[in-house]
XYZ file of N, CA and C in Angstrom:
486
model
N -28.283 -7.822 -9.997
C -27.821 -7.855 -8.835
C -26.594 -6.609 -8.211
N -25.535 -6.862 -9.559
C -24.384 -5.593 -9.571
C -24.921 -4.716 -9.806
N -25.988 -4.002 -9.886
C -26.332 -2.450 -9.699
C -26.884 -2.619 -7.969
N -27.683 -3.291 -7.752
C -27.846 -2.897 -6.628
C -26.544 -3.488 -5.239
N -25.487 -4.491 -5.868
C -24.786 -4.373 -4.699
C -23.922 -3.010 -5.190
N -23.704 -2.512 -5.757
C -22.756 -1.229 -6.195
C -23.712 0.026 -5.635
N -24.817 0.083 -5.635
C -25.709 1.192 -4.987
C -25.419 1.050 -3.376
N -25.688 -0.132 -3.029
C -25.088 -0.635 -1.496
C -23.942 0.130 -0.998
N -22.629 -0.177 -1.862
C -21.432 -0.112 -1.716
C -21.732 1.650 -1.645
N -22.088 2.289 -2.906
C -22.167 3.922 -2.619
C -22.818 4.263 -1.614
N -23.739 3.883 -0.954
C -24.526 4.290 0.183
C -23.455 4.047 1.460
N -22.915 2.690 1.566
C -22.326 2.820 2.620
C -21.165 3.511 2.676
N -20.786 4.098 1.789
C -19.402 4.879 1.672
C -19.530 6.284 1.988
N -21.017 6.806 1.408
C -21.180 8.395 1.541
C -21.971 8.141 3.293
N -22.431 6.993 4.123
C -22.930 7.057 5.014
C -21.712 7.435 6.132
N -20.422 6.791 5.603
C -19.018 6.245 6.578
C -18.506 7.733 6.190
N -18.914 8.249 5.238
C -17.968 9.248 5.146
C -18.478 10.459 6.004
N -19.857 10.558 5.511
C -20.502 11.610 6.547
C -20.751 10.986 7.978
N -20.309 10.083 8.495
C -20.193 9.597 10.072
C -18.592 10.050 10.332
N -17.969 9.986 9.304
C -16.472 10.486 9.859
C -16.173 11.953 9.890
N -17.041 12.415 9.213
C -16.706 13.804 9.273
C -17.520 14.747 10.983
N -18.301 14.009 11.404
C -18.520 14.459 12.955
C -17.883 14.332 14.251
N -16.776 13.557 13.675
C -15.935 13.374 15.026
C -14.228 13.262 14.410
N -13.547 13.549 15.484
C -12.160 13.284 14.935
C -11.381 13.128 16.335
N -9.758 12.803 15.725
C -8.931 11.875 16.386
C -7.736 12.750 16.616
N -7.366 13.173 17.916
C -6.471 14.580 17.481
C -5.648 13.993 18.513
N -4.264 14.603 18.485
C -2.983 14.367 19.395
C -2.804 12.967 19.957
N -2.274 12.149 18.571
C -1.901 10.813 18.734
C -0.242 10.859 19.033
N -0.049 9.683 20.223
C 1.335 9.448 20.177
C 1.480 8.205 21.052
N 2.432 7.007 20.046
C 2.587 5.743 20.660
C 3.621 6.282 22.125
N 3.439 5.478 22.968
C 4.221 5.649 24.166
C 4.681 4.306 24.835
N 5.992 4.232 24.621
C 6.514 2.894 25.555
C 7.166 2.902 26.559
N 6.242 1.471 27.267
C 6.331 1.927 28.706
C 7.011 0.656 29.098
N 7.227 0.101 30.084
C 7.794 -1.396 30.787
C 6.803 -2.411 30.516
N 5.547 -1.761 30.622
C 4.213 -2.719 30.494
C 3.803 -2.888 29.120
N 4.059 -1.951 28.489
C 3.604 -2.265 27.082
C 4.060 -1.245 26.109
N 3.118 -1.076 24.683
C 3.389 0.018 24.101
C 1.594 0.517 23.754
N 1.592 1.720 23.810
C 0.260 2.457 24.199
C -0.423 3.174 23.224
N -1.216 3.246 22.738
C -1.391 4.341 22.199
C -2.185 5.798 22.838
N -1.938 6.573 22.861
C -2.346 7.604 23.763
C -3.184 9.317 22.806
N -4.148 9.676 23.330
C -4.936 10.911 22.173
C -6.110 11.173 22.852
N -6.708 11.764 21.724
C -8.405 11.552 22.347
C -9.099 11.864 20.799
N -10.447 11.265 21.352
C -11.445 11.395 20.393
C -12.444 12.588 20.624
N -12.538 13.299 19.667
C -13.419 14.641 19.694
C -14.759 14.306 19.472
N -15.889 13.952 19.978
C -16.986 13.535 19.135
C -18.171 14.785 19.758
N -18.576 15.907 19.017
C -19.672 16.658 19.311
C -20.854 16.091 19.333
N -21.940 16.773 19.764
C -23.151 16.289 20.034
C -23.881 15.717 18.794
N -24.261 14.527 18.298
C -25.006 14.164 17.197
C -26.148 13.004 17.605
N -26.466 12.542 16.222
C -27.570 11.514 16.917
C -27.314 10.183 17.089
N -26.616 9.824 16.437
C -25.812 8.614 16.772
C -24.919 8.054 18.035
N -25.015 7.115 18.573
C -24.574 6.751 19.709
C -23.027 5.827 18.614
N -21.809 6.146 19.405
C -20.144 5.953 18.789
C -19.787 5.014 19.701
N -19.271 3.723 19.438
C -18.220 2.836 19.648
C -17.207 2.760 19.154
N -15.987 2.550 19.463
C -14.826 2.558 18.743
C -14.550 0.901 18.812
N -14.579 0.306 17.741
C -14.384 -1.026 17.570
C -13.080 -1.786 17.278
N -12.193 -1.321 16.402
C -11.049 -1.658 16.075
C -10.104 -0.552 16.268
N -8.790 -1.063 16.455
C -7.357 0.007 16.028
C -6.309 -0.847 15.671
N -5.837 -0.464 14.515
C -4.812 -1.179 14.045
C -3.821 -0.141 13.271
N -2.632 -0.686 13.324
C -0.964 -0.016 12.740
C -0.901 -0.910 11.551
N 0.027 -0.763 10.857
C 0.129 -1.108 9.621
C 1.341 -2.770 10.438
N 1.541 -2.642 11.868
C 2.355 -3.668 12.352
C 1.338 -4.671 13.285
N 0.233 -4.029 13.592
C -0.718 -5.246 14.481
C -1.577 -4.341 14.812
N -2.405 -5.158 15.682
C -3.604 -4.736 15.965
C -3.732 -3.973 17.647
N -4.514 -3.254 18.119
C -4.482 -2.528 19.431
C -5.640 -3.149 19.888
N -5.562 -3.668 21.088
C -6.255 -4.147 22.128
C -7.021 -3.160 22.788
N -8.228 -3.176 23.212
C -9.389 -2.287 23.592
C -9.436 -2.637 25.460
N -8.724 -1.506 26.093
C -8.886 -2.055 27.148
C -10.021 -1.142 28.579
N -10.275 -1.408 29.298
C -10.943 -0.076 30.023
C -10.702 -0.712 31.506
N -10.269 0.252 32.378
C -9.746 -0.158 34.023
C -10.980 -0.531 34.789
N -11.396 -1.668 35.346
C -12.243 -1.774 36.248
C -11.657 -1.659 37.604
N -12.063 -1.048 38.601
C -11.277 -1.187 39.555
C -9.340 -0.932 39.733
N -8.756 -1.777 39.926
C -7.447 -1.828 39.460
C -6.930 -2.577 38.777
N -7.948 -3.412 38.173
C -7.204 -4.295 37.142
C -7.820 -3.613 35.177
N -7.375 -4.246 34.631
C -7.779 -4.180 33.055
C -8.839 -5.114 32.745
N -9.335 -4.758 31.900
C -10.378 -5.805 31.500
C -10.073 -5.602 29.644
N -9.976 -6.340 29.247
C -9.997 -6.264 27.436
C -11.603 -6.312 27.145
N -11.948 -5.416 26.062
C -13.533 -5.534 25.610
C -13.357 -5.451 24.196
N -14.772 -5.577 23.629
C -14.578 -5.789 22.160
C -15.192 -4.679 21.328
N -15.432 -3.477 21.956
C -16.129 -2.264 21.725
C -16.163 -1.316 22.698
N -15.622 -0.210 22.706
C -15.785 1.059 23.730
C -16.801 1.869 23.192
N -17.532 2.482 23.915
C -18.104 3.074 24.059
C -17.484 4.872 24.131
N -18.281 5.623 23.055
C -17.321 7.203 22.992
C -18.722 7.994 23.132
N -18.854 8.606 24.332
C -19.943 9.564 24.589
C -19.556 10.848 24.051
N -20.497 11.577 24.137
C -20.354 13.163 23.241
C -19.187 13.615 24.080
N -18.739 14.539 23.162
C -17.822 15.519 24.157
C -16.294 14.925 23.526
N -15.057 15.524 24.272
C -13.960 14.762 23.910
C -13.583 13.162 25.442
N -12.991 12.401 24.737
C -12.986 10.976 25.479
C -11.407 10.959 25.055
N -10.591 11.331 26.243
C -9.161 10.766 26.423
C -8.839 9.580 26.659
N -7.948 8.796 26.137
C -7.416 7.299 25.988
C -5.934 7.728 26.334
N -5.423 6.626 27.624
C -4.213 6.362 27.530
C -3.628 5.495 28.579
N -2.296 5.419 29.093
C -2.116 4.735 30.049
C -2.532 5.378 31.523
N -3.086 6.657 31.754
C -3.451 7.060 32.654
C -4.962 7.211 32.672
N -5.468 6.701 31.607
C -7.216 7.462 31.891
C -8.084 5.766 32.052
N -9.142 5.699 31.954
C -9.733 4.485 32.036
C -9.891 3.695 30.801
N -9.384 4.409 29.603
C -9.719 3.445 28.455
C -8.098 3.476 27.877
N -7.693 2.553 27.487
C -6.255 2.617 26.732
C -6.227 1.598 25.722
N -5.465 1.812 25.107
C -5.198 0.928 23.464
C -3.806 0.489 23.996
N -3.854 -0.970 23.958
C -2.169 -1.411 24.223
C -1.817 -1.773 22.921
N -0.722 -1.719 22.010
C -0.487 -2.174 20.510
C 0.225 -3.352 20.462
N 0.055 -4.032 19.448
C 0.878 -5.450 19.381
C 1.530 -5.193 18.399
N 2.771 -6.373 17.819
C 3.227 -5.783 16.760
C 4.438 -4.968 17.459
N 4.979 -4.533 16.111
C 6.086 -4.050 16.670
C 7.169 -4.213 15.643
N 8.821 -3.651 15.901
C 8.705 -2.751 16.676
C 8.428 -1.011 16.329
N 8.428 -0.628 17.609
C 7.819 0.730 17.335
C 9.087 1.642 18.231
N 9.915 2.439 17.088
C 11.083 3.016 17.084
C 10.843 4.206 17.585
N 11.514 5.325 18.643
C 10.893 6.491 18.789
C 11.453 7.578 17.364
N 10.798 8.669 17.610
C 10.766 9.494 16.608
C 10.075 9.067 15.057
N 9.520 7.787 14.926
C 8.840 7.390 14.011
C 7.383 7.650 13.875
N 6.953 7.823 12.818
C 5.803 8.052 12.684
C 4.512 7.227 11.930
N 3.535 6.855 12.863
C 3.068 5.525 12.513
C 1.019 5.595 12.093
N 1.109 5.404 10.745
C -0.205 5.331 10.804
C -1.257 4.362 11.895
N -2.287 5.325 11.795
C -2.903 4.175 13.022
C -4.586 4.461 11.881
N -4.908 3.595 11.726
C -6.581 3.463 11.690
C -7.567 2.935 12.869
N -8.813 3.873 13.214
C -9.938 3.199 13.875
C -11.275 3.145 12.699
N -11.641 1.863 13.133
C -12.607 1.872 12.842
C -13.871 1.821 13.954
N -14.866 2.787 13.083
C -16.045 2.899 14.144
C -17.444 2.055 13.161
N -18.587 1.964 13.753
C -19.724 1.489 13.479
C -20.163 2.437 12.358
N -21.094 1.412 11.284
C -21.117 2.138 10.033
C -20.261 1.993 9.234
N -19.013 1.140 9.099
C -17.870 1.409 8.575
C -16.933 2.771 8.436
N -17.457 3.701 9.652
C -16.497 5.089 9.630
C -14.842 4.690 9.866
N -14.281 4.778 9.025
C -12.777 4.411 9.369
C -12.099 6.037 9.529
N -11.228 5.884 10.137
C -10.000 7.399 10.218
C -8.777 6.678 10.406
N -7.832 7.401 9.862
C -6.860 7.088 9.804
C -6.090 8.347 10.096
N -5.125 8.279 11.343
C -4.370 9.769 11.703
C -2.917 8.975 11.879
N -1.912 9.714 12.221
C -0.582 9.642 12.385
C -0.541 9.616 13.874
N 0.578 8.411 14.202
C 1.280 8.845 15.757
C 2.796 8.938 15.943
N 3.559 9.851 16.274
C 4.533 9.697 16.575
C 4.723 8.810 17.930
N 6.316 8.060 17.758
C 6.278 7.005 18.631
C 7.380 8.193 19.841
N 6.967 7.788 20.888
C 8.126 8.742 21.854
C 8.844 7.786 22.910
N 9.190 8.349 23.900
C 9.814 7.207 24.522
C 11.698 7.104 24.474
N 12.535 6.793 25.109
C 14.264 6.850 24.798
C 14.579 5.291 24.534
N 15.187 5.255 23.161
C 15.514 4.249 22.957
C 15.840 3.205 23.808
N 15.713 1.866 23.750
C 15.970 0.896 24.813
C 17.508 1.017 24.742
N 18.607 1.029 25.376
C 19.780 -0.047 25.771
C 19.931 -1.454 25.336
N 21.231 -1.633 24.232
C 21.139 -3.173 24.295
C 21.909 -3.092 25.443
N 21.644 -5.123 25.789
C 22.116 -5.518 26.969
C 23.352 -5.249 27.173
N 24.383 -5.475 25.987
C 25.462 -5.476 26.106
C 25.855 -4.228 26.410
N 25.396 -3.218 26.252
C 25.718 -2.118 26.357
C 26.265 -1.929 27.844
N 24.485 -2.491 28.576
C 25.023 -2.312 30.415
C 26.081 -3.482 31.023
N 26.636 -4.534 30.351
C 27.022 -4.888 30.838
C 28.801 -4.862 30.167
N 28.383 -3.854 29.420
C 29.934 -3.265 28.918
C 30.429 -2.408 29.618
N 29.634 -1.604 30.373
C 29.562 -0.257 31.366
C 30.123 -0.904 32.604
N 29.084 -1.691 32.775
C 29.520 -2.590 34.449
C 30.775 -2.924 34.349
N 31.333 -3.840 33.347
C 32.495 -4.705 33.120
C 33.493 -3.381 33.361
N 33.856 -2.494 32.692
C 34.399 -1.253 32.364
C 34.949 -0.356 34.262
N 33.466 -0.152 34.584
C 33.306 0.267 35.876
C 34.670 -0.559 37.049
N 34.151 -2.279 36.791
C 34.713 -2.768 37.714
C 36.316 -2.927 37.292
N 36.614 -3.188 36.500
C 38.363 -2.715 35.824
C 38.771 -1.395 36.685
N 38.046 -0.174 36.029
C 38.930 1.086 36.612
C 38.797 0.793 38.361
N 37.707 0.505 39.178
C 37.874 0.363 40.489
C 38.604 -1.022 40.592
N 38.807 -1.821 40.655
C 39.901 -2.672 41.008
C 41.572 -2.201 40.395
N 41.454 -1.364 39.293
C 43.000 -0.748 39.023
C 43.338 0.322 40.469
N 42.208 0.785 40.488
C 42.416 1.964 41.395
C 43.027 1.376 43.002
N 42.084 0.673 43.310
C 42.467 -0.311 44.441
C 44.043 -0.752 44.491
N 44.094 -1.512 43.138
C 45.831 -2.503 42.917
C 46.779 -1.304 43.055
N 46.459 0.434 42.609
C 47.555 1.006 42.210
C 47.573 2.159 44.079
N 46.564 2.000 45.093
C 46.513 2.173 46.128
C 47.127 1.223 47.285
N 47.250 -0.034 47.195
C 47.731 -0.948 47.638
C 49.142 -1.072 47.351
N 49.783 -0.490 46.173
C 50.951 -0.618 45.518
C 51.606 0.113 46.309
N 51.104 1.695 46.406
C 51.327 2.685 47.151
C 51.779 2.600 48.537
N 50.818 1.922 49.530
C 51.039 2.224 50.640
C 51.835 0.987 51.534
N 52.047 -0.061 50.195
C 53.001 -1.107 50.803
C 54.454 -1.009 50.549
């Protein structure tokens, strides 16, 4: 029994490694938007014999949610079929991957793992882009200082004119 399980594991690992060589994931980046945090990039899948589906995307902080655009709305799906050629994914394409978990800080490099059928795993690195968010207290402080400066100027003008 052990020998059969070991042989099966070796066979599955060989199939996964062979299948993983047939495609690549490129130009990965993590983009922070007001809507959420999204993974952008492309999957290059040259002509082959097996259909390919993306089933799971995960980072060290959470799982990715696969979404397809249907008209004006986004629909969560279990898997995304990947046609032969180049498939772009991101907020401006028909397919996007919303990342959960976090935080994702600008400039940080995050490992992202993709799971395809037959156990094909691929891990790539994505750089977090976007400007760091300002703390709410910073905006309130800036507004308060601007108001104090405005009132001071008004007070001085009144004193000079009177």
